[in-house]
Tab-separated table of C-alpha atoms in Angstrom:
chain	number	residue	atom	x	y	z
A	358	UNK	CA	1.063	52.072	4.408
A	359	UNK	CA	-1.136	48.916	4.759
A	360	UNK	CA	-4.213	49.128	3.300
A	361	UNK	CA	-7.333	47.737	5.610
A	362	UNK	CA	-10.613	46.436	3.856
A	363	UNK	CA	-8.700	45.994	0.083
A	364	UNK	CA	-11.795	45.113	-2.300
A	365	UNK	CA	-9.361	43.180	-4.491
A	366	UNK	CA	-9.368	39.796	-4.001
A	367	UNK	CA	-6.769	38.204	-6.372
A	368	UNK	CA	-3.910	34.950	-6.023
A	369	UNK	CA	-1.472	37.894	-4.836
A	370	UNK	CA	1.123	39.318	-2.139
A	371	UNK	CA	2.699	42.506	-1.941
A	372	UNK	CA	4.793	44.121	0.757
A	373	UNK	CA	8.019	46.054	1.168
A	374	UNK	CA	10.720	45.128	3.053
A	375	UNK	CA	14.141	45.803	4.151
A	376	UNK	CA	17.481	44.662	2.436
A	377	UNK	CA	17.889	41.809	4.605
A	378	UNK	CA	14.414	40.790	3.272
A	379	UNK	CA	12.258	41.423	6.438
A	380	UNK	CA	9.099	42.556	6.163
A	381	UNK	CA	8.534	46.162	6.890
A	382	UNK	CA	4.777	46.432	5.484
A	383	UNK	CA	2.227	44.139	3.681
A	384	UNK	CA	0.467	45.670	0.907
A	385	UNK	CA	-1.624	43.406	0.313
A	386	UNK	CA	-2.189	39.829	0.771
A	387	UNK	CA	-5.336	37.661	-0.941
A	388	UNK	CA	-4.646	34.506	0.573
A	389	UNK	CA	-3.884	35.328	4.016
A	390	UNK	CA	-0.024	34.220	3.037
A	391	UNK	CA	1.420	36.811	5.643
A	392	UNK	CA	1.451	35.672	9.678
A	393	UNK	CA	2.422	37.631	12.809
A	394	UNK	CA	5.151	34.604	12.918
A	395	UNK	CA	6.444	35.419	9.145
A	396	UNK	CA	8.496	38.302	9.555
A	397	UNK	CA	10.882	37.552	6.702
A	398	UNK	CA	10.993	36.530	3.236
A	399	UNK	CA	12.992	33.450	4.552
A	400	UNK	CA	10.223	32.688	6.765
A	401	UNK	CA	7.076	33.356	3.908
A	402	UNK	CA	9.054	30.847	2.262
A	403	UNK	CA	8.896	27.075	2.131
A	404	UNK	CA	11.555	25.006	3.414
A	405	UNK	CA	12.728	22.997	0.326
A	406	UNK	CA	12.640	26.823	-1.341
A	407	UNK	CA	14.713	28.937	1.080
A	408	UNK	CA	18.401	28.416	-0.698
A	409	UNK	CA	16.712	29.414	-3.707
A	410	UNK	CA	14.915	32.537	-1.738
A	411	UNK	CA	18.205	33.590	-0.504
A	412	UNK	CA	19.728	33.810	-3.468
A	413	UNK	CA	16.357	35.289	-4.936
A	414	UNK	CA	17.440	38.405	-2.381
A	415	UNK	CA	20.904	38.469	-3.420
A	416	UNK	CA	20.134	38.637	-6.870
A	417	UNK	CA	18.231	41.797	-5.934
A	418	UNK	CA	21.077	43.448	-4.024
A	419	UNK	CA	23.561	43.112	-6.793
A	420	UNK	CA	21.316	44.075	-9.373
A	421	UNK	CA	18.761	46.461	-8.284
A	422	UNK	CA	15.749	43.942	-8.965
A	423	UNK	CA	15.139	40.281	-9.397
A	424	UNK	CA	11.905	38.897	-11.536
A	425	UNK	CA	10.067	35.704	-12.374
A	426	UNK	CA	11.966	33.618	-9.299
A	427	UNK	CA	9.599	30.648	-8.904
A	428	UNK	CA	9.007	29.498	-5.412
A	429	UNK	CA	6.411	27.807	-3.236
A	430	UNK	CA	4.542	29.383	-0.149
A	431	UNK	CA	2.902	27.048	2.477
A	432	UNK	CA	0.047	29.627	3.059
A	433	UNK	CA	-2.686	28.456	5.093
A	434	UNK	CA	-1.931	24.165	5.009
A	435	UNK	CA	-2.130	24.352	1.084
A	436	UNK	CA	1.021	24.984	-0.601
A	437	UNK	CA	0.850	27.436	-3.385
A	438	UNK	CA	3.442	27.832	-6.245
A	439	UNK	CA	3.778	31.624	-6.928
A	440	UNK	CA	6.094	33.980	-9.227
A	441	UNK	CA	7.883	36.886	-7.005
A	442	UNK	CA	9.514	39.854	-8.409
A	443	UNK	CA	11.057	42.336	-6.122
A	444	UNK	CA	13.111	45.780	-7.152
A	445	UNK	CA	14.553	48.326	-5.071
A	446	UNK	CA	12.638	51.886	-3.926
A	447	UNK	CA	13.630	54.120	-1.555
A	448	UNK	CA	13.006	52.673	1.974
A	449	UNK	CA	13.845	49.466	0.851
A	450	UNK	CA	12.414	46.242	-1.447
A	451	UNK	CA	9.013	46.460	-3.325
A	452	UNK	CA	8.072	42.500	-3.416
A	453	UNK	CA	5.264	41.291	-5.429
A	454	UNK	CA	4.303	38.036	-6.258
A	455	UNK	CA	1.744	36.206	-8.270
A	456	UNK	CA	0.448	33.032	-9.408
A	457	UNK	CA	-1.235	34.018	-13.183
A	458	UNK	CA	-1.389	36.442	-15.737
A	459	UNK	CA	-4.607	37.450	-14.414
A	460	UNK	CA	-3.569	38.417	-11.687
A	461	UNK	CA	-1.102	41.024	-13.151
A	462	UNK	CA	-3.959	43.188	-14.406
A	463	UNK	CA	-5.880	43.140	-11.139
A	464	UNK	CA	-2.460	43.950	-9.285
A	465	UNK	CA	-1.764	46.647	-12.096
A	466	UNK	CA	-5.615	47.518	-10.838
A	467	UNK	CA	-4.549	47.690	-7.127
A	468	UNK	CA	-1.362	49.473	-7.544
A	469	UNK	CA	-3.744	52.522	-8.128
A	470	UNK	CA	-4.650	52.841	-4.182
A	471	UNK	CA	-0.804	53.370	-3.467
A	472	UNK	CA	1.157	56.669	-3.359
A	473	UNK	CA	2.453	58.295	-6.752
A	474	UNK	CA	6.044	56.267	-5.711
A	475	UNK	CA	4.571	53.034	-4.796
A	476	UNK	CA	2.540	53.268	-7.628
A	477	UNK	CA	5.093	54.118	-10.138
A	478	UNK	CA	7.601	51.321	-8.420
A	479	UNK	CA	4.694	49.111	-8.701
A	480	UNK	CA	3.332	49.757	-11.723
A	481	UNK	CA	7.283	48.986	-13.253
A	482	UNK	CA	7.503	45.617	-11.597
A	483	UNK	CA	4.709	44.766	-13.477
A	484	UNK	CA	5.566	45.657	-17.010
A	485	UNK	CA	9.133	43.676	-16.218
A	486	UNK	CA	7.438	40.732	-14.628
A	487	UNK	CA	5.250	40.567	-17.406
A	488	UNK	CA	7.871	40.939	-20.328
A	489	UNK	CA	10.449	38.322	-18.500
A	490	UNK	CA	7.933	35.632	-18.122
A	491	UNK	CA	4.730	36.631	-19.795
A	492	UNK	CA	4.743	33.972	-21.988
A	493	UNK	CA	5.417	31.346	-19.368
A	494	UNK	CA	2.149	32.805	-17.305
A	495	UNK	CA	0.368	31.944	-20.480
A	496	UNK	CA	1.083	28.896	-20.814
A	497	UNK	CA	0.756	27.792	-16.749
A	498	UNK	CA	-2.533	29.690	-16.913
A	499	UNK	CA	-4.110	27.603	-20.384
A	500	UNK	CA	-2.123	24.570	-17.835
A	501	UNK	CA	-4.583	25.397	-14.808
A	502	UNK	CA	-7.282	25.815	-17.395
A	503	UNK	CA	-7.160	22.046	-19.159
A	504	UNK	CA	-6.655	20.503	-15.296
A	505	UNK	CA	-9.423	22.114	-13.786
A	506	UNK	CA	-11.641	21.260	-17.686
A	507	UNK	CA	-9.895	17.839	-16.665
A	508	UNK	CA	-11.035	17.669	-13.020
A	509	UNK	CA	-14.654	18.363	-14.675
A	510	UNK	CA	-14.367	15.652	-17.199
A	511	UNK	CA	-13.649	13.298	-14.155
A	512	UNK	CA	-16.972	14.406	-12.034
A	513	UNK	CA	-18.963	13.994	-14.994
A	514	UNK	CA	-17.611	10.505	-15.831
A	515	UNK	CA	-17.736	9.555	-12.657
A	516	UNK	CA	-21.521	10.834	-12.181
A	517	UNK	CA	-22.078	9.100	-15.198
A	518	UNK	CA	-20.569	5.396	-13.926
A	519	UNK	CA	-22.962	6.097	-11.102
A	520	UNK	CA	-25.678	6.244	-13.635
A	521	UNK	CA	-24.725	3.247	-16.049
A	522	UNK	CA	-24.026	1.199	-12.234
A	523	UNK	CA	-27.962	1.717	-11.628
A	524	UNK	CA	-28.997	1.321	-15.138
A	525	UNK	CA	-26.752	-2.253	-15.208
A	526	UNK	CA	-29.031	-3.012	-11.739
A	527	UNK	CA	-31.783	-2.559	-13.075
A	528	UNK	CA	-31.215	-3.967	-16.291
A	529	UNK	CA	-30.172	-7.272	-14.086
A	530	UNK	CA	-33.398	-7.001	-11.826
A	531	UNK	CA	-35.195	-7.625	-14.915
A	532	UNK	CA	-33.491	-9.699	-16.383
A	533	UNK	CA	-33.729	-12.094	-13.675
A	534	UNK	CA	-37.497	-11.226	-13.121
A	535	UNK	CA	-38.426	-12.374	-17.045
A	536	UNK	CA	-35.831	-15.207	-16.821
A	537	UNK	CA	-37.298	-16.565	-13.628
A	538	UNK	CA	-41.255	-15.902	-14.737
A	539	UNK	CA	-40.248	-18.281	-18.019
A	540	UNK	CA	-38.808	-20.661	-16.426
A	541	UNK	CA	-41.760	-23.006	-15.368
A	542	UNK	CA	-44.122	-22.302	-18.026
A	543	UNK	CA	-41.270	-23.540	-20.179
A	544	UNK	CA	-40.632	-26.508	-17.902
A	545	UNK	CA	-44.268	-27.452	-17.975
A	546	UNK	CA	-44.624	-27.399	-21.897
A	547	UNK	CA	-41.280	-29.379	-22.287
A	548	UNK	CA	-43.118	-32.115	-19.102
A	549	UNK	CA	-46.090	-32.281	-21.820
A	550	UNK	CA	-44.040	-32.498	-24.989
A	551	UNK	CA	-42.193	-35.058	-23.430
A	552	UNK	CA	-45.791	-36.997	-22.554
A	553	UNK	CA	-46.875	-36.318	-26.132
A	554	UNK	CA	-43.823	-37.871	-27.759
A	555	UNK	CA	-44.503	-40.908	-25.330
A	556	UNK	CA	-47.773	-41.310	-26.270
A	557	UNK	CA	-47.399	-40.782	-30.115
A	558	UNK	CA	-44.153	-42.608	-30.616
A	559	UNK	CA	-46.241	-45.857	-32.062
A	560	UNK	CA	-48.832	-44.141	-34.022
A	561	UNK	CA	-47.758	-40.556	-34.776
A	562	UNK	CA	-46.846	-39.826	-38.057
A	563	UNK	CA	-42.465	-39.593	-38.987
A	564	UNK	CA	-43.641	-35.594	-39.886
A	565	UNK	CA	-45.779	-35.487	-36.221
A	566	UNK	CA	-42.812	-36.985	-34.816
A	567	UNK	CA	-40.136	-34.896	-36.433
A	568	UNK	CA	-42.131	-31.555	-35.508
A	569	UNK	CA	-42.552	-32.883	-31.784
A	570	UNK	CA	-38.505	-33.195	-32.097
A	571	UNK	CA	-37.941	-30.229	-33.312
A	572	UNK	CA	-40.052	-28.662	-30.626
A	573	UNK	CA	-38.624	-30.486	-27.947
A	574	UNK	CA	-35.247	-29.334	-28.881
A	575	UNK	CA	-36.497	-25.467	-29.279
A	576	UNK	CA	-38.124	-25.521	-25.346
A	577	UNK	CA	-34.496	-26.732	-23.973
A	578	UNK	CA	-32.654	-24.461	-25.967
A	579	UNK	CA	-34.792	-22.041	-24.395
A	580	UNK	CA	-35.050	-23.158	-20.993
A	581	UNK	CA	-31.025	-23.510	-21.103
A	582	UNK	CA	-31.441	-19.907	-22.417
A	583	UNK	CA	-33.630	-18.754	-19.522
A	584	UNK	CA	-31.025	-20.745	-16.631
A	585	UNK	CA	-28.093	-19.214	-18.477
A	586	UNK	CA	-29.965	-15.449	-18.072
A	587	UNK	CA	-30.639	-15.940	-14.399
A	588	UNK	CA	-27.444	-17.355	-13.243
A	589	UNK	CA	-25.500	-14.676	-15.543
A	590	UNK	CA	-27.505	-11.686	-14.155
A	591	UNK	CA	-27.026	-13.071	-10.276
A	592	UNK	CA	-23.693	-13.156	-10.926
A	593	UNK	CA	-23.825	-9.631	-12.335
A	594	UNK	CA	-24.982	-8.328	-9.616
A	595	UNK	CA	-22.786	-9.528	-7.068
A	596	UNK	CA	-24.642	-12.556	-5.866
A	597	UNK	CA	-22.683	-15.930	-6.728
A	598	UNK	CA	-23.580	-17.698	-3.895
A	599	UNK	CA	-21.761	-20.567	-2.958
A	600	UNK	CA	-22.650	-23.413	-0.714
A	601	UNK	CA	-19.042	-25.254	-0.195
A	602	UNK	CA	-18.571	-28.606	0.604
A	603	UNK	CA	-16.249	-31.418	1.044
A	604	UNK	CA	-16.298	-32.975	-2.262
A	605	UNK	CA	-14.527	-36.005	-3.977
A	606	UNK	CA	-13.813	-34.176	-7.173
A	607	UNK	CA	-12.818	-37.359	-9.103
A	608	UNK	CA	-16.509	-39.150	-7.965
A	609	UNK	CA	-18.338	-35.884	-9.058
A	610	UNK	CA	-16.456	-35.887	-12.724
A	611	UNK	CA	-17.403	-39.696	-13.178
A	612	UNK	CA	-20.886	-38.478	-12.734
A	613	UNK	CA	-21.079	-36.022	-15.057
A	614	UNK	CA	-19.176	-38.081	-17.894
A	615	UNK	CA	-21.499	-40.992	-17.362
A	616	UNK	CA	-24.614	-38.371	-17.875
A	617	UNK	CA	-22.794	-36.889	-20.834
A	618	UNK	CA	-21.482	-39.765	-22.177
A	619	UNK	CA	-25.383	-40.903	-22.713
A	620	UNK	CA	-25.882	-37.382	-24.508
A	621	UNK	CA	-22.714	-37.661	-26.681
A	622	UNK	CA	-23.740	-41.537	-27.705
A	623	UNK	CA	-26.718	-40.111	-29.762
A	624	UNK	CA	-24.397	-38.187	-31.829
A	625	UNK	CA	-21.848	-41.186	-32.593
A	626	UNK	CA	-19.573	-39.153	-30.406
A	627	UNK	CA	-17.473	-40.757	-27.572
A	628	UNK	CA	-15.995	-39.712	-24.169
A	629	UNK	CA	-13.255	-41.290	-22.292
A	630	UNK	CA	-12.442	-40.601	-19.267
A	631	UNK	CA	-9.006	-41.229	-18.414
A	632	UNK	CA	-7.431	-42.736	-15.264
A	633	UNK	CA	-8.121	-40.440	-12.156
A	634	UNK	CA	-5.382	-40.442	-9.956
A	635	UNK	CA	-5.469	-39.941	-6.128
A	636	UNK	CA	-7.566	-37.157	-5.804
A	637	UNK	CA	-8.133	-34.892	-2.134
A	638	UNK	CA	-11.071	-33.629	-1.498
A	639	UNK	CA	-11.859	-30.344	-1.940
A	640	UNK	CA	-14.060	-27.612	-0.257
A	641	UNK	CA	-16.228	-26.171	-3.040
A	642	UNK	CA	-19.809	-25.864	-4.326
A	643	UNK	CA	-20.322	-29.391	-6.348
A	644	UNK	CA	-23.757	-27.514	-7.905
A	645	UNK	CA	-21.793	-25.284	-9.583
A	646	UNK	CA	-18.321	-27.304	-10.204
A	647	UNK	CA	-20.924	-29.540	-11.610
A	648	UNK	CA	-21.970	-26.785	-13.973
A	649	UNK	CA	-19.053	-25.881	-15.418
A	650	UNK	CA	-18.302	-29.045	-16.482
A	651	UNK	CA	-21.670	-29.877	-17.931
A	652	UNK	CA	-21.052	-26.639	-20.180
A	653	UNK	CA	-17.269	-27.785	-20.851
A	654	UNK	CA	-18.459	-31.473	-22.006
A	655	UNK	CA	-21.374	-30.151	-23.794
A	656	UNK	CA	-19.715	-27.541	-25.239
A	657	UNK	CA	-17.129	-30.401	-26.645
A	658	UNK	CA	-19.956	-32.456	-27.975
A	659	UNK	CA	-22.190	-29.866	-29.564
A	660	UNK	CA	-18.836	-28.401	-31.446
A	661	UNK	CA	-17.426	-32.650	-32.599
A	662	UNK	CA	-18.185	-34.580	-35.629
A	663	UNK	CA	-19.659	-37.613	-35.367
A	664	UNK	CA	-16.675	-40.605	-34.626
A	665	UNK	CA	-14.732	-38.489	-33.201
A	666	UNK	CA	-13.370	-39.023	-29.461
A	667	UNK	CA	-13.444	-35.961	-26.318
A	668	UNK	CA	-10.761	-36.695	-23.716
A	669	UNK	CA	-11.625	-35.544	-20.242
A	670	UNK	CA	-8.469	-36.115	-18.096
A	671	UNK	CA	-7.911	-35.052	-13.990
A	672	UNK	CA	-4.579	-34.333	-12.896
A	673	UNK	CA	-3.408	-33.856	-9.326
A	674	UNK	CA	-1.021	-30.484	-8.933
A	675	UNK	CA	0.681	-28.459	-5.971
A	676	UNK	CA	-1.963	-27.336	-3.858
A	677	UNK	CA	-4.597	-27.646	-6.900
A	678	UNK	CA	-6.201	-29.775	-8.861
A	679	UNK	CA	-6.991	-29.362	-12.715
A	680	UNK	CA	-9.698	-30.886	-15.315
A	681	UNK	CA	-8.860	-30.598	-18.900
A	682	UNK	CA	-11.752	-31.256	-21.906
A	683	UNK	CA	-10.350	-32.039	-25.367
A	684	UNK	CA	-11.793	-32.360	-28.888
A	685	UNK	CA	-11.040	-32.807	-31.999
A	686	UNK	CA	-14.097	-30.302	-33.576
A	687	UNK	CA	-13.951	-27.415	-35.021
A	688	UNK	CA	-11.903	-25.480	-32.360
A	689	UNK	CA	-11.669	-21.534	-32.394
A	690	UNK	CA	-10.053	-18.764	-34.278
A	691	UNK	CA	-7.093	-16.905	-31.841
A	692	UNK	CA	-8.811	-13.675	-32.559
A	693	UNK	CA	-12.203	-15.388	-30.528
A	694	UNK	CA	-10.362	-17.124	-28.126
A	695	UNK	CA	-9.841	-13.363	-26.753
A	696	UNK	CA	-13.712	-12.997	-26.615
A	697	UNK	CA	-15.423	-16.502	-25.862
A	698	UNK	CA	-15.038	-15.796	-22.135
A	699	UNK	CA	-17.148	-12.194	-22.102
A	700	UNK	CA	-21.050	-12.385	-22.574
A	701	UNK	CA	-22.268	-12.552	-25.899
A	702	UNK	CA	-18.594	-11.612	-26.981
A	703	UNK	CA	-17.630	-15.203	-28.652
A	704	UNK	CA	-19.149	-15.932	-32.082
A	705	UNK	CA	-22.762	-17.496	-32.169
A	706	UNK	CA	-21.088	-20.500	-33.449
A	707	UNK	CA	-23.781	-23.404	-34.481
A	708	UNK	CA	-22.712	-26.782	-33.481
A	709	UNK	CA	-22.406	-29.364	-35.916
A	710	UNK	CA	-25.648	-30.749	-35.613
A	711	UNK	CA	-27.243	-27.360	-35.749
A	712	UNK	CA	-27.023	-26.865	-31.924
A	713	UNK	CA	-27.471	-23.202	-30.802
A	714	UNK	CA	-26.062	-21.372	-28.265
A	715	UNK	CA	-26.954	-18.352	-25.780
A	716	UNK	CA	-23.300	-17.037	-25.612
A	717	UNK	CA	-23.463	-16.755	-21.706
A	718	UNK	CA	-22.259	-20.307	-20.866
A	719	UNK	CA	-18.349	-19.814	-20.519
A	720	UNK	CA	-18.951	-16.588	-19.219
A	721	UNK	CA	-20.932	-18.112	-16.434
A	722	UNK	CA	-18.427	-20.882	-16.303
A	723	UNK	CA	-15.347	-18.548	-15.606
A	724	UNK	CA	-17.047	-16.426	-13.115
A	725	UNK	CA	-17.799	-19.615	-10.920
A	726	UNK	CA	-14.144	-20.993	-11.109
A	727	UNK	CA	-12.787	-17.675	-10.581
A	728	UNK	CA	-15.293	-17.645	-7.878
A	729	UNK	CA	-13.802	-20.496	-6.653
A	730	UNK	CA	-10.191	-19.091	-6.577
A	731	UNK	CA	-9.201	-21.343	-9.432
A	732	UNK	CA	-8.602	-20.178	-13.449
A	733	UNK	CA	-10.313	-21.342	-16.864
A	734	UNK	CA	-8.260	-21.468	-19.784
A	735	UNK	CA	-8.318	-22.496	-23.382
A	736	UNK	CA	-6.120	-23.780	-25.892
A	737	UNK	CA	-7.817	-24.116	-29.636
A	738	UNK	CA	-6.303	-24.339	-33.148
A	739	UNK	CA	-9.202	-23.407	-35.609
A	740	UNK	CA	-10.460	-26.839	-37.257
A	741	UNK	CA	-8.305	-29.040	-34.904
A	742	UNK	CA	-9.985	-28.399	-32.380
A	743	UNK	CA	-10.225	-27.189	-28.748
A	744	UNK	CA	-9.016	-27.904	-24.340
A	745	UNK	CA	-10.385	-26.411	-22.057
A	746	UNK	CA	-9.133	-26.715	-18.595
A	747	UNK	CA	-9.807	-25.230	-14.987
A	748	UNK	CA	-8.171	-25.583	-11.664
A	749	UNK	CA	-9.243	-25.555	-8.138
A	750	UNK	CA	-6.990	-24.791	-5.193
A	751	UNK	CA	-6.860	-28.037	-2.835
């Protein structure tokens, strides 16, 4: 009765078999389901399944037939969840089972190879299997249909993030190329600007003096600019380098509020620095520590009126050590406090004195104290005013 070279090639099993459910003859078998070793339907069946298989071939003894019975064959490693129906014929149990409506046709197809009996029996199961759980199929089938639609979705998104990773990469390349081919011309016209205002500063005009100001000011907004592009799009890319050190963090914050302090004077703007405990030293890259707090303290000043006072305090914790900046400008809106940290996602506030800024300065800033195993953090009320503090693990 079994049929050698079948041309169908569908997600289905047939066979007959006796009462006690072993297998007297396979029909037909697309997925290779049946083995030498699988002589029973207990066998065909997975483990976790059998209970429910023997009571799949009770069903059939009391009743004469038993359809839609859910139940999972291991098949060749791959588990595969199929639908059996089985009724009775005359030497013994016609067994079918299924995965899809689709396969009900091309079995319905198949079921014309078999004798007029077989074919009848066959052709029975079907209609029943098809009225008991038809509309189930449907609905697994349109099921398969959105996961594998699904499964496509994913390849082409992640093809996709493939193609924005190399666009970003290049994008950075660039970047970095312009940023770093600016950079000197624009140090060399701010070295002759600064000769020019030298030399003019007792016989220029106030307007020549006021213009050389004003473009003075421009070139290190711009050169800031151009550092700001090259350290962001090195850090984009995966290369913040750092060159750790042991480093007295208290010593290196004096520095920087003694530089800044000199900046913040020509705005009427003080900094006090208050009492710096014991400090440890810590291993870290003072370049870049000494960064981040440039941008903190400059930030502060840029974004303060004139008479008013930025706090810088250092405070020893367990196992780290934190720096807090505090103003009393024109702090930030809670809605922008969410954004200030991404590039070009804060505001392009002005400062008070018409200071610009690039947008990339805290984002650099975060990237190098999370680089650092530490956190940045703000607290701000809009128009009170805004702290900023980071920690570094000692």
């Amino acid at each position: 009765m079994e049929l050698q070279g079948s041309p169908y090639s569908l997600i289905s099993l047939v066979f007959l078999a006796d009462a006690t459910g072993r297998v007297l003859s396979t029909l037909n078998d697309t997925l290779g389901l049946m083995t030498p070793s699988q002589n029973t339907i207990l066998q065909l069946i997975d483990p976790a399944d059998r209970i429910k298989a023997a009571s799949f071939l009770s069903a059939i003894s009391s009743s004469g037939s038993a359809l839609c019975w859910e139940m999972t064959v291991p098949g060749a490693g791959i588990p595969q969840v199929l639908q059996f129906s089985a009724c009775s014929v005359s030497n013994g149990l016609l067994v079918m089972a299924v995965g899809g409506v689709s396969d009900l046709m091309l079995v319905t197809a198949f079921a014309e190879t078999l004798d007029e009996e077989l074919q009848a029996s066959l052709l029975q199961l079907v209609q029943a299997h098809r009225t008991q759980c038809g509309t189930q199929m449907v609905y697994w089938d349109a099921l398969m249909q959105l996961n594998n639609e699904l499964l496509d979705l994913q390849r082409q998104l992640a093809k996709k993030n493939i193609q924005l990773e190399r666009v970003l990469e290049e994008k950075n390349r660039v970047s970095g190329m312009v940023a770093h081919d600016l950079r000197n011309p624009l140090a060399i016209m701010e070295m002759y600007g600064e000769y020019l205002q030298e030399e003019t500063a007792s016989s220029a005009s106030p307007q020549v003096t006021e213009f050389l100001a004003i473009q003075q000011r421009s070139l290190r907004f711009m050169r800031g600019m151009v550092d700001d592009l090259l350290d962001f799009s090195a850090i984009e890319a995966g290369y913040l380098r750092l060159e750790r050190q042991e480093t007295d963090p208290a010593a290196l914050l004096k520095e920087v509020v003694t530089h800044q302090c000199t900046l913040a004077r020509r705005k009427g703007i003080e900094i006090i620095l208050l009492p710096v405990p014991a400090c440890p030293v810590l291993l870290i890259d003072p370049d870049k520590i000494e960064q981040v707090l440039n941008n903190l303290i400059s930030n502060a000043v840029k974004f303060s009126h004139a008479g008013q006072v930025i706090e810088v305090r250092l405070t020893v914790g367990e196992g780290e050590v934190e720096v807090a900046v505090s103003d009393h400008g024109l702090g930030i809106s809670l809605e922008n406090q969410k954004k200030i940290f991404q590039p070009f996602g804060g505001p392009r506030k002005i400062g008070t004195a018409g200071e610009k800024s690039t947008g990339l300065g805290l984002a650099i800033a975060r990237r190098i104290v999370e680089g650092h195993g530490g956190h940045l953090r703000v607290q701000s009320v809009l128009g009170e005013g805004s702290a900023f503090t980071f920690s570094l693990p000692a």
